[in-house]
C-alpha positions in Angstrom: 0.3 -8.5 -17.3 3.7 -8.9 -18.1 4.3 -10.5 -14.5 1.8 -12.7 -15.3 2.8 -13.5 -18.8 6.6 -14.1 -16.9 5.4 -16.4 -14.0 2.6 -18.6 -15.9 5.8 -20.0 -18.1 7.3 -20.9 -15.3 4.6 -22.6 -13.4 5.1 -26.1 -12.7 2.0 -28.3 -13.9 -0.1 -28.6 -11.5 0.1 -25.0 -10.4 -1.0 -24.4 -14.4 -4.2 -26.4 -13.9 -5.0 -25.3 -10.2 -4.4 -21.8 -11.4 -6.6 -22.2 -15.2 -9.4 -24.1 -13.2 -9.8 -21.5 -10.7 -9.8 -18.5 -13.5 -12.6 -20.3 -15.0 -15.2 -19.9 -12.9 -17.6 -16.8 -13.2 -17.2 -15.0 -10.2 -18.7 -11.8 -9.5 -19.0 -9.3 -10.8 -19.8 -11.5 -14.2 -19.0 -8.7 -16.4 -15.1 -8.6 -15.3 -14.3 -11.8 -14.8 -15.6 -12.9 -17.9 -12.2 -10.8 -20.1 -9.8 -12.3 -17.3 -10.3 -16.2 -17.8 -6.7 -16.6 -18.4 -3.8 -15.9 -16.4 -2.8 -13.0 -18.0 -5.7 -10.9 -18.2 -5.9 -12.1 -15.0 -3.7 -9.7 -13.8 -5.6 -6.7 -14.7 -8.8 -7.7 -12.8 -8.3 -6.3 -9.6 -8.4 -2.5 -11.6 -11.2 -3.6 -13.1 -13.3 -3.3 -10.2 -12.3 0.2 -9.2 -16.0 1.3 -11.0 -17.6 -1.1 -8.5 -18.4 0.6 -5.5 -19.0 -2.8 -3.1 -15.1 -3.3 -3.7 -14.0 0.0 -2.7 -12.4 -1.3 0.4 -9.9 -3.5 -2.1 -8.2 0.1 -3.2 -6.0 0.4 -0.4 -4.7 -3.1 -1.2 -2.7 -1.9 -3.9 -0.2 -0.2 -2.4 1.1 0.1 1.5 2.5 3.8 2.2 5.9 3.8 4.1 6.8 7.2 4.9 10.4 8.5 4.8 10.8 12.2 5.0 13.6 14.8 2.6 13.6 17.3 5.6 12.6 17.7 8.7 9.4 17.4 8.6 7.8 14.6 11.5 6.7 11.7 9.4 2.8 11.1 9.7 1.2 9.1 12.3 -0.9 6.0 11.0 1.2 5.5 7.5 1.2 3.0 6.6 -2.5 2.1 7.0 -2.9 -1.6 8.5 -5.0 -2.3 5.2 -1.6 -2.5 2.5 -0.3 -5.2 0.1 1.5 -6.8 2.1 -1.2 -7.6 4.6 -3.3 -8.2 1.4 -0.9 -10.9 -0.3 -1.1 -12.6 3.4 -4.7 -12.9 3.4 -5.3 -13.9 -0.2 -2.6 -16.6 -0.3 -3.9 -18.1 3.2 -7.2 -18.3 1.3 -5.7 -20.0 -1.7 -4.0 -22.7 0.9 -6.4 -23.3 3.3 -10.2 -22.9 2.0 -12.6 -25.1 0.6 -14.9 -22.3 -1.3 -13.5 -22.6 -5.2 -15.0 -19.0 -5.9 -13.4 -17.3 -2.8 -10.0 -19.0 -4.3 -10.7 -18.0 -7.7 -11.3 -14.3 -6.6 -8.0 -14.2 -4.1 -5.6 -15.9 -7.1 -6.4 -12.8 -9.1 -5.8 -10.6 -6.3 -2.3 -12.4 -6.0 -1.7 -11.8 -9.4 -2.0 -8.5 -9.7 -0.7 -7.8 -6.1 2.4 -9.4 -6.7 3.2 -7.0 -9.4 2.1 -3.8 -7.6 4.4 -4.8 -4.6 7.6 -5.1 -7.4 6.7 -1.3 -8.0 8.9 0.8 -6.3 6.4 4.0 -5.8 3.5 1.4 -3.9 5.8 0.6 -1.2 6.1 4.2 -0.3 4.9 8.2 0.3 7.8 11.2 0.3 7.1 13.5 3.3 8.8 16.9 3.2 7.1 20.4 4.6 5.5 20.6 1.1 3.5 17.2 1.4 3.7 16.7 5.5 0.9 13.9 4.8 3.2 12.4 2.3 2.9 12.5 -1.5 1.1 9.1 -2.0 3.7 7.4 -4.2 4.5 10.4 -6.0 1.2 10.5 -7.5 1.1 14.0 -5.9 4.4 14.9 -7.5 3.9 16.8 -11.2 6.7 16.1 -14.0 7.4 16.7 -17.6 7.9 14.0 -20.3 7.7 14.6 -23.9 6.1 18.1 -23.0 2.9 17.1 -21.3 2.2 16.5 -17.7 1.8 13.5 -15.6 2.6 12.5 -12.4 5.6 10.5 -11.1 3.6 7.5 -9.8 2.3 7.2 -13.3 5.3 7.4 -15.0 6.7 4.1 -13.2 3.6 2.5 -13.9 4.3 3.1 -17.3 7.8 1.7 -17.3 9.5 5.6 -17.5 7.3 5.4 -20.8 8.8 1.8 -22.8 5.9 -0.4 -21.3 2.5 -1.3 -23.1 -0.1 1.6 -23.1 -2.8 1.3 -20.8 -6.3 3.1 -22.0 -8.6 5.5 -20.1 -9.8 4.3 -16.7 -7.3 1.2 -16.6 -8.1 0.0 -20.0 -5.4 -2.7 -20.5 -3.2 -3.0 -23.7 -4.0 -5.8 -26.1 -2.3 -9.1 -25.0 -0.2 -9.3 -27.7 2.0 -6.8 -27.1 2.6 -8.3 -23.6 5.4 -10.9 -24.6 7.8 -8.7 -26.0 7.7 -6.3 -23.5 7.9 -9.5 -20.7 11.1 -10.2 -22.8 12.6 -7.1 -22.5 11.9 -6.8 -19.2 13.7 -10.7 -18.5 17.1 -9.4 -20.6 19.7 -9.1 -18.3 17.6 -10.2 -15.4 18.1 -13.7 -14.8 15.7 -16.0 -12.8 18.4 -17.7 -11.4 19.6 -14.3 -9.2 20.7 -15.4 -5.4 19.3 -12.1 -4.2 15.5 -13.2 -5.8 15.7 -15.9 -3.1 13.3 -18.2 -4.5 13.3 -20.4 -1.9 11.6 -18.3 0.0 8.4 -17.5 -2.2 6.3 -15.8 1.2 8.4 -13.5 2.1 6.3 -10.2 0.9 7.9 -8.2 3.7 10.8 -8.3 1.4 9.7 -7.3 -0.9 8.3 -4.4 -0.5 11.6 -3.3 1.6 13.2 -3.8 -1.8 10.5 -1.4 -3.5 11.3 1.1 -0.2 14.6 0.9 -1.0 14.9 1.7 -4.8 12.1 4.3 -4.7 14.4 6.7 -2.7 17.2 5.6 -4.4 15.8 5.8 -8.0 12.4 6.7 -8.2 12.3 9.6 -6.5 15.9 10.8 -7.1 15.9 14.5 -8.5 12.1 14.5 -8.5 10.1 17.5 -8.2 7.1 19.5 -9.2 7.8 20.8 -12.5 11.1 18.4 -13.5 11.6 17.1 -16.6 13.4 13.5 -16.1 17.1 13.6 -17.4 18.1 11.0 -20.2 20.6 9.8 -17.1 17.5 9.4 -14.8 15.6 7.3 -17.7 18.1 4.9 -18.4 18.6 3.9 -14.7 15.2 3.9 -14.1 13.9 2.3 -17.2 16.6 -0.5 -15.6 15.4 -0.8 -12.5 11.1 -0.9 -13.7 12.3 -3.8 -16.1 14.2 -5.7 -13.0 11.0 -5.8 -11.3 8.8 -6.5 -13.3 11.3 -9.6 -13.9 11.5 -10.3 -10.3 8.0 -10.2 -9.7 7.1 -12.7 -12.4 10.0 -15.3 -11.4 8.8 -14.7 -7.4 4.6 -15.1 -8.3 5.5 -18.6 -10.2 8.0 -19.4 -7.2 5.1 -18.6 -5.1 2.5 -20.8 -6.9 4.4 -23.6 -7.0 4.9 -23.5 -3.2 1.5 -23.7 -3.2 0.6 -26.1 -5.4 3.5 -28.8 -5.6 
C-alpha cells in the first residue's frame, strides 16, 4: 500500500485514468475487488485471494526463491521454481500492453501492483540453504526470532518494516488507509526519486530488481540471523533503512513503469 500510495502521485495523467478505469470494474471474485477500487487498496488484492482456492496457482507469484548457501551444503535443484515474480511481472505487464479484454487488464494491474512491491522485498527474492534447511528456509519464513519478547519469523519481520510499518490484521487484513501516507513519507525521507542507481529509464527491468533484493537480503536481512536471535538495535537501524529504501524504490519504479505504459 505504501508503494502504491508512492507511485499513484507520480503517475502521469493518463496512466491515472487508464489505471482508475481499469480498478473500476467488478472483476471476480466480486467480493474482493469490490474494497480495492482504488489504487491503493489495490495493492492488497492479490492477498486477498489467498482464501480462494481457484487462485491457488497465483501463490508462488509472490516471491521467486534464489538459493545461496552459509556452508557447504549443495544448493537445491529446481529453486527457483519457473513460476516467480519476476516471470509473473512479465506476464501481467505484456497483458496490460497488448490485450484487448478490459477485465483481464483490470485483474493483471493489480497483480502489478502488488508484485512490484513484493519484488522491492529483500526476503521474496531469496531462500538461505545451510545443512539445517538443505531445501532452503523460504525467505526466512522458516527462520524463528525474538522481538519485543514474542516469536515471529524473519520473513515476517521485513514485511512488517523491522516493526515501524502499518499493522496488518489476521489472515492479511490490511491497515486502514489512512495511516498509509505517513508511513509512504517516512519511507520517501532520505530516498530521493531522482537516485541514478533507481534507473528509471529503464522501468522493465524486473531482473534487476530482484538481484537488488538478492543482494541486500544476505547483506542485511539475513545478517546475524538465527533460530532463537533477538535482532540487535545495530541490526534494526540498518535494516529499518534499507525496508524504507525499498519500499521508496518500488513506488518511484511502479509509476516509472505505468507511465512507460501508458504515455
Amino acid at each position: 500500500m505504501m508503494v502504491a500510495s508512492i507511485a499513484f502521485k507520480r503517475l502521469n495523467p493518463n496512466a491515472k485514468a487508464h489505471a482508475l478505469a481499469l480498478l473500476a470494474r467488478p472483476i471476480k471474485p466480486a467480493a474482493v475487488s469490490a474494497k480495492s477500487k482504488d489504487f491503493v487498496n489495490a495493492a492488497h488484492w492479490a492477498d486477498d485471494l489467498r482464501p480462494f482456492a481457484e487462485f491457488d496457482s497465483f501463490k508462488a507469484l509472490h516471491f521467486i526463491d534464489r538459493p545461496f548457501s552459509i556452508d557447504a551444503t549443495a544448493l537445491p535443484a529446481g529453486v527457483p521454481e519457473p513460476d516467480n515474480v519476476v516471470k509473473a511481472l512479465e506476464d501481467h505487464v505484456n497483458i496490460l500492453k497488448t490485450s484487448t479484454d478490459k477485465d483481464a487488464q483490470a485483474q493483471a494491474l493489480r497483480f502489478i501492483i502488488h508484485f512490484v512491491g513484493d519484488i522491492h522485498q529483500p526476503l521474496h527474492c531469496t531462500t538461505r540453504v545451510s545443512s539445517a534447511n538443505p531445501e532452503g528456509d523460504r525467505g526466512g519464513n522458516s527462520v524463528s526470532i525474538k522481538v519485543a519478547g514474542k516469536t515471529t519469523n524473519l520473513h515476517s519481520y521485513w514485511d512488517g518494516g523491522i516493526g515501524s510499518f502499518p499493522k496488518t490484521g489476521a489472515n492479511f487484513a490490511p491497515p486502514p488507509l489512512s495511516q498509509i501516507p505517513a508511513a509512504a513519507a517516512k519511507a520517501m525521507a532520505g530516498n530521493p526519486g531522482t537516485d541514478p542507481k533507481l534507473k528509471l529509464d529503464d522501468p522493465f527491468n524486473y531482473d534487476a530488481w530482484a538481484n537488488e533484493s538478492f543482494a541486500l537480503a544476505q547483506s542485511v536481512a539475513y545478517k546475524g540471523m538465527k533460530n532463537g536471535v533477538t535482532p540487535t538495535a545495530a541490526y534494526n537501524s540498518k535494516a529499518l533503512k534499507v525496508a524504507r529504501q525499498r519500499v521508496a524504490w518500488g513506488g518511484y519504479r511502479l509509476a516509472a513503469l505505468l507511465n512507460a505504459i501508458w504515455p
